[in-house]
Amino acid sequence: MTENQLVSVLEQIQSLAIPAKEIMTINDCAIYTGLSISYLYKLTSKKEIPFFKPMGKRVYFKRTEIDQWLLRNKQGGIYEAS
């Protein structure tokens, strides 16, 4: 196995552990949501996404709040039960 393949496998293993984490870093949140880190920083600066800055520098996200944020503004569908 090449070094690139090992790095890829390691990244895949780490990404599998992210849904089990209650508190996520910006990198974890980017992987979890599929959003870029720069876009997440933009959302935090506009206060459009729930986040925490306990020490004033690093940004953290609570997985349950991110789930709620991702599911906001439900649009419904043609097969939506009444």
CSV table of N, CA, C and O in Angstrom, one decimal:
chain,number,residue,atom,x,y,z
A,1,MET,N,0.8,-1.2,0.0
A,1,MET,CA,0.0,0.0,0.0
A,1,MET,C,0.9,1.2,0.0
A,1,MET,O,1.8,1.3,0.8
A,2,THR,N,0.5,2.2,-0.8
A,2,THR,CA,1.3,3.4,-0.9
A,2,THR,C,0.9,4.4,0.3
A,2,THR,O,-0.1,4.2,1.0
A,3,GLU,N,1.7,5.4,0.5
A,3,GLU,CA,1.4,6.3,1.5
A,3,GLU,C,0.1,7.1,1.3
A,3,GLU,O,-0.7,7.3,2.2
A,4,ASN,N,-0.2,7.4,0.1
A,4,ASN,CA,-1.4,8.1,-0.3
A,4,ASN,C,-2.6,7.2,0.0
A,4,ASN,O,-3.7,7.7,0.5
A,5,GLN,N,-2.5,5.9,-0.2
A,5,GLN,CA,-3.6,5.0,0.1
A,5,GLN,C,-3.8,4.8,1.6
A,5,GLN,O,-4.9,4.8,2.0
A,6,LEU,N,-2.7,4.8,2.3
A,6,LEU,CA,-2.8,4.7,3.8
A,6,LEU,C,-3.5,6.0,4.3
A,6,LEU,O,-4.3,5.9,5.2
A,7,VAL,N,-3.1,7.1,3.8
A,7,VAL,CA,-3.7,8.4,4.3
A,7,VAL,C,-5.2,8.4,4.0
A,7,VAL,O,-6.0,8.7,4.8
A,8,SER,N,-5.6,7.9,2.8
A,8,SER,CA,-7.0,7.8,2.4
A,8,SER,C,-7.8,6.9,3.3
A,8,SER,O,-8.9,7.2,3.8
A,9,VAL,N,-7.2,5.8,3.6
A,9,VAL,CA,-7.9,4.8,4.5
A,9,VAL,C,-8.0,5.4,5.9
A,9,VAL,O,-9.1,5.3,6.5
A,10,LEU,N,-7.0,6.1,6.4
A,10,LEU,CA,-7.1,6.7,7.7
A,10,LEU,C,-8.1,7.8,7.8
A,10,LEU,O,-8.9,7.8,8.7
A,11,GLU,N,-8.2,8.6,6.7
A,11,GLU,CA,-9.3,9.6,6.7
A,11,GLU,C,-10.7,9.0,6.7
A,11,GLU,O,-11.6,9.5,7.3
A,12,GLN,N,-10.8,7.9,6.0
A,12,GLN,CA,-12.1,7.2,5.9
A,12,GLN,C,-12.5,6.7,7.3
A,12,GLN,O,-13.7,6.8,7.7
A,13,ILE,N,-11.5,6.1,8.0
A,13,ILE,CA,-11.8,5.6,9.3
A,13,ILE,C,-12.2,6.7,10.3
A,13,ILE,O,-13.1,6.6,11.0
A,14,GLN,N,-11.4,7.8,10.2
A,14,GLN,CA,-11.7,9.0,11.1
A,14,GLN,C,-13.1,9.5,10.8
A,14,GLN,O,-13.8,9.9,11.7
A,15,SER,N,-13.5,9.6,9.5
A,15,SER,CA,-14.8,10.1,9.2
A,15,SER,C,-16.0,9.2,9.7
A,15,SER,O,-17.1,9.7,9.9
A,16,LEU,N,-15.7,8.0,9.8
A,16,LEU,CA,-16.7,7.1,10.4
A,16,LEU,C,-17.0,7.3,11.9
A,16,LEU,O,-18.1,7.1,12.4
A,17,ALA,N,-16.0,7.9,12.6
A,17,ALA,CA,-16.1,8.1,14.0
A,17,ALA,C,-16.8,9.5,14.3
A,17,ALA,O,-17.4,9.7,15.4
A,18,ILE,N,-16.9,10.3,13.3
A,18,ILE,CA,-17.5,11.7,13.5
A,18,ILE,C,-18.9,11.7,14.0
A,18,ILE,O,-19.3,12.4,14.9
A,19,PRO,N,-19.8,10.8,13.3
A,19,PRO,CA,-21.2,10.9,13.8
A,19,PRO,C,-21.4,10.5,15.2
A,19,PRO,O,-22.4,10.8,15.8
A,20,ALA,N,-20.4,9.8,15.8
A,20,ALA,CA,-20.5,9.4,17.2
A,20,ALA,C,-20.1,10.5,18.2
A,20,ALA,O,-20.4,10.4,19.4
A,21,LYS,N,-19.4,11.5,17.7
A,21,LYS,CA,-19.0,12.6,18.5
A,21,LYS,C,-20.1,13.6,18.8
A,21,LYS,O,-20.8,14.0,17.9
A,22,GLU,N,-20.2,13.9,20.1
A,22,GLU,CA,-21.3,14.9,20.4
A,22,GLU,C,-20.8,16.4,20.1
A,22,GLU,O,-21.5,17.2,19.7
A,23,ILE,N,-19.5,16.6,20.4
A,23,ILE,CA,-18.9,17.9,20.2
A,23,ILE,C,-17.9,17.8,19.0
A,23,ILE,O,-17.0,16.9,19.1
A,24,MET,N,-18.0,18.6,18.0
A,24,MET,CA,-17.2,18.5,16.8
A,24,MET,C,-16.3,19.8,16.6
A,24,MET,O,-16.8,20.9,16.9
A,25,THR,N,-15.2,19.6,16.1
A,25,THR,CA,-14.3,20.7,15.7
A,25,THR,C,-14.8,21.2,14.3
A,25,THR,O,-15.7,20.6,13.7
A,26,ILE,N,-14.2,22.2,13.8
A,26,ILE,CA,-14.6,22.8,12.5
A,26,ILE,C,-14.3,21.7,11.4
A,26,ILE,O,-15.1,21.6,10.5
A,27,ASN,N,-13.2,21.0,11.6
A,27,ASN,CA,-12.9,20.0,10.6
A,27,ASN,C,-13.9,18.9,10.6
A,27,ASN,O,-14.3,18.4,9.6
A,28,ASP,N,-14.3,18.4,11.8
A,28,ASP,CA,-15.3,17.4,12.0
A,28,ASP,C,-16.6,17.8,11.4
A,28,ASP,O,-17.2,17.1,10.7
A,29,CYS,N,-17.0,19.0,11.7
A,29,CYS,CA,-18.2,19.6,11.2
A,29,CYS,C,-18.3,19.7,9.6
A,29,CYS,O,-19.3,19.4,9.0
A,30,ALA,N,-17.1,20.0,9.1
A,30,ALA,CA,-17.0,20.1,7.6
A,30,ALA,C,-17.2,18.8,7.0
A,30,ALA,O,-18.0,18.6,6.0
A,31,ILE,N,-16.6,17.7,7.6
A,31,ILE,CA,-16.8,16.4,7.0
A,31,ILE,C,-18.2,15.9,7.3
A,31,ILE,O,-18.8,15.4,6.3
A,32,TYR,N,-18.8,16.2,8.4
A,32,TYR,CA,-20.1,15.7,8.8
A,32,TYR,C,-21.2,16.4,7.9
A,32,TYR,O,-22.1,15.7,7.4
A,33,THR,N,-21.0,17.7,7.6
A,33,THR,CA,-22.1,18.3,6.8
A,33,THR,C,-21.8,18.4,5.3
A,33,THR,O,-22.7,18.6,4.5
A,34,GLY,N,-20.5,18.2,5.0
A,34,GLY,CA,-20.1,18.3,3.5
A,34,GLY,C,-19.9,19.7,3.1
A,34,GLY,O,-19.7,20.0,1.9
A,35,LEU,N,-19.9,20.6,4.1
A,35,LEU,CA,-19.6,22.0,3.8
A,35,LEU,C,-18.1,22.3,3.9
A,35,LEU,O,-17.4,21.6,4.7
A,36,SER,N,-17.6,23.3,3.2
A,36,SER,CA,-16.2,23.6,3.4
A,36,SER,C,-15.9,24.3,4.7
A,36,SER,O,-16.8,25.0,5.3
A,37,ILE,N,-14.7,24.3,5.1
A,37,ILE,CA,-14.3,24.9,6.4
A,37,ILE,C,-14.5,26.4,6.2
A,37,ILE,O,-15.0,27.1,7.1
A,38,SER,N,-14.1,27.0,5.1
A,38,SER,CA,-14.2,28.4,4.9
A,38,SER,C,-15.7,28.9,4.9
A,38,SER,O,-16.0,29.9,5.5
A,39,TYR,N,-16.6,28.0,4.4
A,39,TYR,CA,-18.0,28.4,4.4
A,39,TYR,C,-18.6,28.3,5.8
A,39,TYR,O,-19.4,29.1,6.3
A,40,LEU,N,-18.1,27.3,6.6
A,40,LEU,CA,-18.5,27.2,8.0
A,40,LEU,C,-18.1,28.4,8.8
A,40,LEU,O,-18.8,29.0,9.6
A,41,TYR,N,-16.8,28.9,8.6
A,41,TYR,CA,-16.4,30.1,9.2
A,41,TYR,C,-17.2,31.3,8.8
A,41,TYR,O,-17.5,32.2,9.7
A,42,LYS,N,-17.6,31.4,7.6
A,42,LYS,CA,-18.5,32.5,7.1
A,42,LYS,C,-19.8,32.4,7.8
A,42,LYS,O,-20.3,33.5,8.3
A,43,LEU,N,-20.4,31.2,8.0
A,43,LEU,CA,-21.7,31.1,8.7
A,43,LEU,C,-21.5,31.5,10.1
A,43,LEU,O,-22.4,32.1,10.7
A,44,THR,N,-20.4,31.1,10.8
A,44,THR,CA,-20.2,31.5,12.2
A,44,THR,C,-20.0,33.0,12.3
A,44,THR,O,-20.6,33.6,13.3
A,45,SER,N,-19.3,33.6,11.4
A,45,SER,CA,-19.1,35.1,11.5
A,45,SER,C,-20.5,35.8,11.3
A,45,SER,O,-20.6,36.9,11.9
A,46,LYS,N,-21.4,35.3,10.6
A,46,LYS,CA,-22.7,35.9,10.4
A,46,LYS,C,-23.7,35.4,11.4
A,46,LYS,O,-24.9,35.8,11.4
A,47,LYS,N,-23.2,34.5,12.3
A,47,LYS,CA,-24.1,33.8,13.3
A,47,LYS,C,-25.3,33.2,12.7
A,47,LYS,O,-26.4,33.2,13.3
A,48,GLU,N,-25.1,32.5,11.6
A,48,GLU,CA,-26.2,31.8,10.9
A,48,GLU,C,-26.2,30.3,11.2
A,48,GLU,O,-27.0,29.5,10.8
A,49,ILE,N,-25.2,29.8,12.1
A,49,ILE,CA,-25.1,28.4,12.4
A,49,ILE,C,-24.8,28.4,13.9
A,49,ILE,O,-24.1,29.2,14.4
A,50,PRO,N,-25.4,27.4,14.7
A,50,PRO,CA,-25.1,27.4,16.1
A,50,PRO,C,-23.7,26.9,16.3
A,50,PRO,O,-23.2,25.9,15.8
A,51,PHE,N,-22.9,27.6,17.2
A,51,PHE,CA,-21.5,27.2,17.5
A,51,PHE,C,-21.1,27.7,18.8
A,51,PHE,O,-21.8,28.5,19.5
A,52,PHE,N,-20.0,27.2,19.3
A,52,PHE,CA,-19.4,27.6,20.6
A,52,PHE,C,-18.0,28.0,20.4
A,52,PHE,O,-17.3,27.5,19.6
A,53,LYS,N,-17.6,29.0,21.2
A,53,LYS,CA,-16.2,29.5,21.3
A,53,LYS,C,-15.8,29.6,22.7
A,53,LYS,O,-15.7,30.7,23.3
A,54,PRO,N,-15.5,28.5,23.4
A,54,PRO,CA,-15.3,28.5,24.9
A,54,PRO,C,-14.1,29.3,25.3
A,54,PRO,O,-14.0,29.8,26.4
A,55,MET,N,-13.0,29.3,24.5
A,55,MET,CA,-11.8,30.0,24.8
A,55,MET,C,-11.5,31.2,23.9
A,55,MET,O,-10.4,31.7,23.9
A,56,GLY,N,-12.6,31.5,23.2
A,56,GLY,CA,-12.5,32.7,22.4
A,56,GLY,C,-11.8,32.6,21.0
A,56,GLY,O,-11.7,33.5,20.2
A,57,LYS,N,-11.2,31.4,20.7
A,57,LYS,CA,-10.5,31.2,19.5
A,57,LYS,C,-11.1,30.0,18.7
A,57,LYS,O,-11.6,30.2,17.6
A,58,ARG,N,-11.0,28.9,19.2
A,58,ARG,CA,-11.4,27.7,18.5
A,58,ARG,C,-13.0,27.6,18.5
A,58,ARG,O,-13.6,27.9,19.4
A,59,VAL,N,-13.5,27.1,17.4
A,59,VAL,CA,-14.9,27.0,17.1
A,59,VAL,C,-15.3,25.5,17.3
A,59,VAL,O,-14.7,24.6,16.7
A,60,TYR,N,-16.4,25.3,18.0
A,60,TYR,CA,-16.9,23.9,18.2
A,60,TYR,C,-18.4,23.9,17.9
A,60,TYR,O,-19.1,24.9,18.0
A,61,PHE,N,-18.9,22.7,17.5
A,61,PHE,CA,-20.3,22.6,17.2
A,61,PHE,C,-20.8,21.4,17.9
A,61,PHE,O,-20.2,20.3,18.1
A,62,LYS,N,-22.1,21.5,18.4
A,62,LYS,CA,-22.8,20.4,19.0
A,62,LYS,C,-23.5,19.6,17.9
A,62,LYS,O,-24.3,20.2,17.2
A,63,ARG,N,-23.3,18.3,17.8
A,63,ARG,CA,-23.8,17.5,16.7
A,63,ARG,C,-25.4,17.6,16.6
A,63,ARG,O,-25.9,17.8,15.5
A,64,THR,N,-26.0,17.6,17.7
A,64,THR,CA,-27.5,17.6,17.7
A,64,THR,C,-28.0,19.0,17.2
A,64,THR,O,-29.0,19.0,16.5
A,65,GLU,N,-27.3,20.0,17.5
A,65,GLU,CA,-27.7,21.4,17.1
A,65,GLU,C,-27.5,21.5,15.6
A,65,GLU,O,-28.2,22.2,14.8
A,66,ILE,N,-26.4,20.9,15.1
A,66,ILE,CA,-26.1,20.9,13.7
A,66,ILE,C,-27.1,20.1,12.9
A,66,ILE,O,-27.6,20.5,11.8
A,67,ASP,N,-27.5,19.0,13.5
A,67,ASP,CA,-28.6,18.2,12.9
A,67,ASP,C,-29.9,19.0,12.7
A,67,ASP,O,-30.5,19.0,11.7
A,68,GLN,N,-30.3,19.7,13.8
A,68,GLN,CA,-31.5,20.6,13.7
A,68,GLN,C,-31.3,21.7,12.7
A,68,GLN,O,-32.2,22.0,12.0
A,69,TRP,N,-30.1,22.3,12.7
A,69,TRP,CA,-29.8,23.3,11.7
A,69,TRP,C,-29.9,22.8,10.3
A,69,TRP,O,-30.5,23.5,9.4
A,70,LEU,N,-29.4,21.6,10.0
A,70,LEU,CA,-29.5,21.1,8.7
A,70,LEU,C,-30.9,20.8,8.3
A,70,LEU,O,-31.2,20.8,7.1
A,71,LEU,N,-31.8,20.4,9.2
A,71,LEU,CA,-33.1,20.0,8.9
A,71,LEU,C,-34.1,21.2,9.0
A,71,LEU,O,-35.3,20.9,8.9
A,72,ARG,N,-33.7,22.4,9.2
A,72,ARG,CA,-34.6,23.5,9.2
A,72,ARG,C,-35.2,23.8,7.9
A,72,ARG,O,-34.7,23.4,6.8
A,73,ASN,N,-36.2,24.5,7.9
A,73,ASN,CA,-36.9,25.0,6.6
A,73,ASN,C,-37.3,23.8,5.7
A,73,ASN,O,-37.1,23.8,4.5
A,74,LYS,N,-38.0,22.8,6.3
A,74,LYS,CA,-38.5,21.7,5.6
A,74,LYS,C,-39.4,22.2,4.5
A,74,LYS,O,-40.3,23.0,4.7
A,75,GLN,N,-39.3,21.6,3.3
A,75,GLN,CA,-40.1,22.1,2.2
A,75,GLN,C,-41.2,21.1,1.9
A,75,GLN,O,-42.1,21.5,1.1
A,76,GLY,N,-41.2,19.9,2.4
A,76,GLY,CA,-42.3,19.0,2.1
A,76,GLY,C,-42.1,18.4,0.7
A,76,GLY,O,-41.4,18.9,-0.1
A,77,GLY,N,-42.9,17.4,0.4
A,77,GLY,CA,-42.8,16.8,-0.9
A,77,GLY,C,-44.2,16.3,-1.3
A,77,GLY,O,-45.1,16.4,-0.6
A,78,ILE,N,-44.2,15.8,-2.5
A,78,ILE,CA,-45.5,15.4,-3.1
A,78,ILE,C,-46.0,14.2,-2.3
A,78,ILE,O,-47.2,13.9,-2.4
A,79,TYR,N,-45.1,13.4,-1.7
A,79,TYR,CA,-45.5,12.2,-1.0
A,79,TYR,C,-45.7,12.4,0.5
A,79,TYR,O,-45.8,11.5,1.3
A,80,GLU,N,-45.7,13.7,0.9
A,80,GLU,CA,-45.7,14.0,2.4
A,80,GLU,C,-47.1,13.6,2.9
A,80,GLU,O,-48.1,13.9,2.3
A,81,ALA,N,-47.1,12.9,4.0
A,81,ALA,CA,-48.4,12.4,4.6
A,81,ALA,C,-49.1,13.6,5.3
A,81,ALA,O,-48.4,14.5,5.8
A,82,SER,N,-50.4,13.6,5.2
A,82,SER,CA,-51.1,14.7,5.8
A,82,SER,C,-51.4,14.5,7.3
A,82,SER,O,-51.6,13.5,7.8
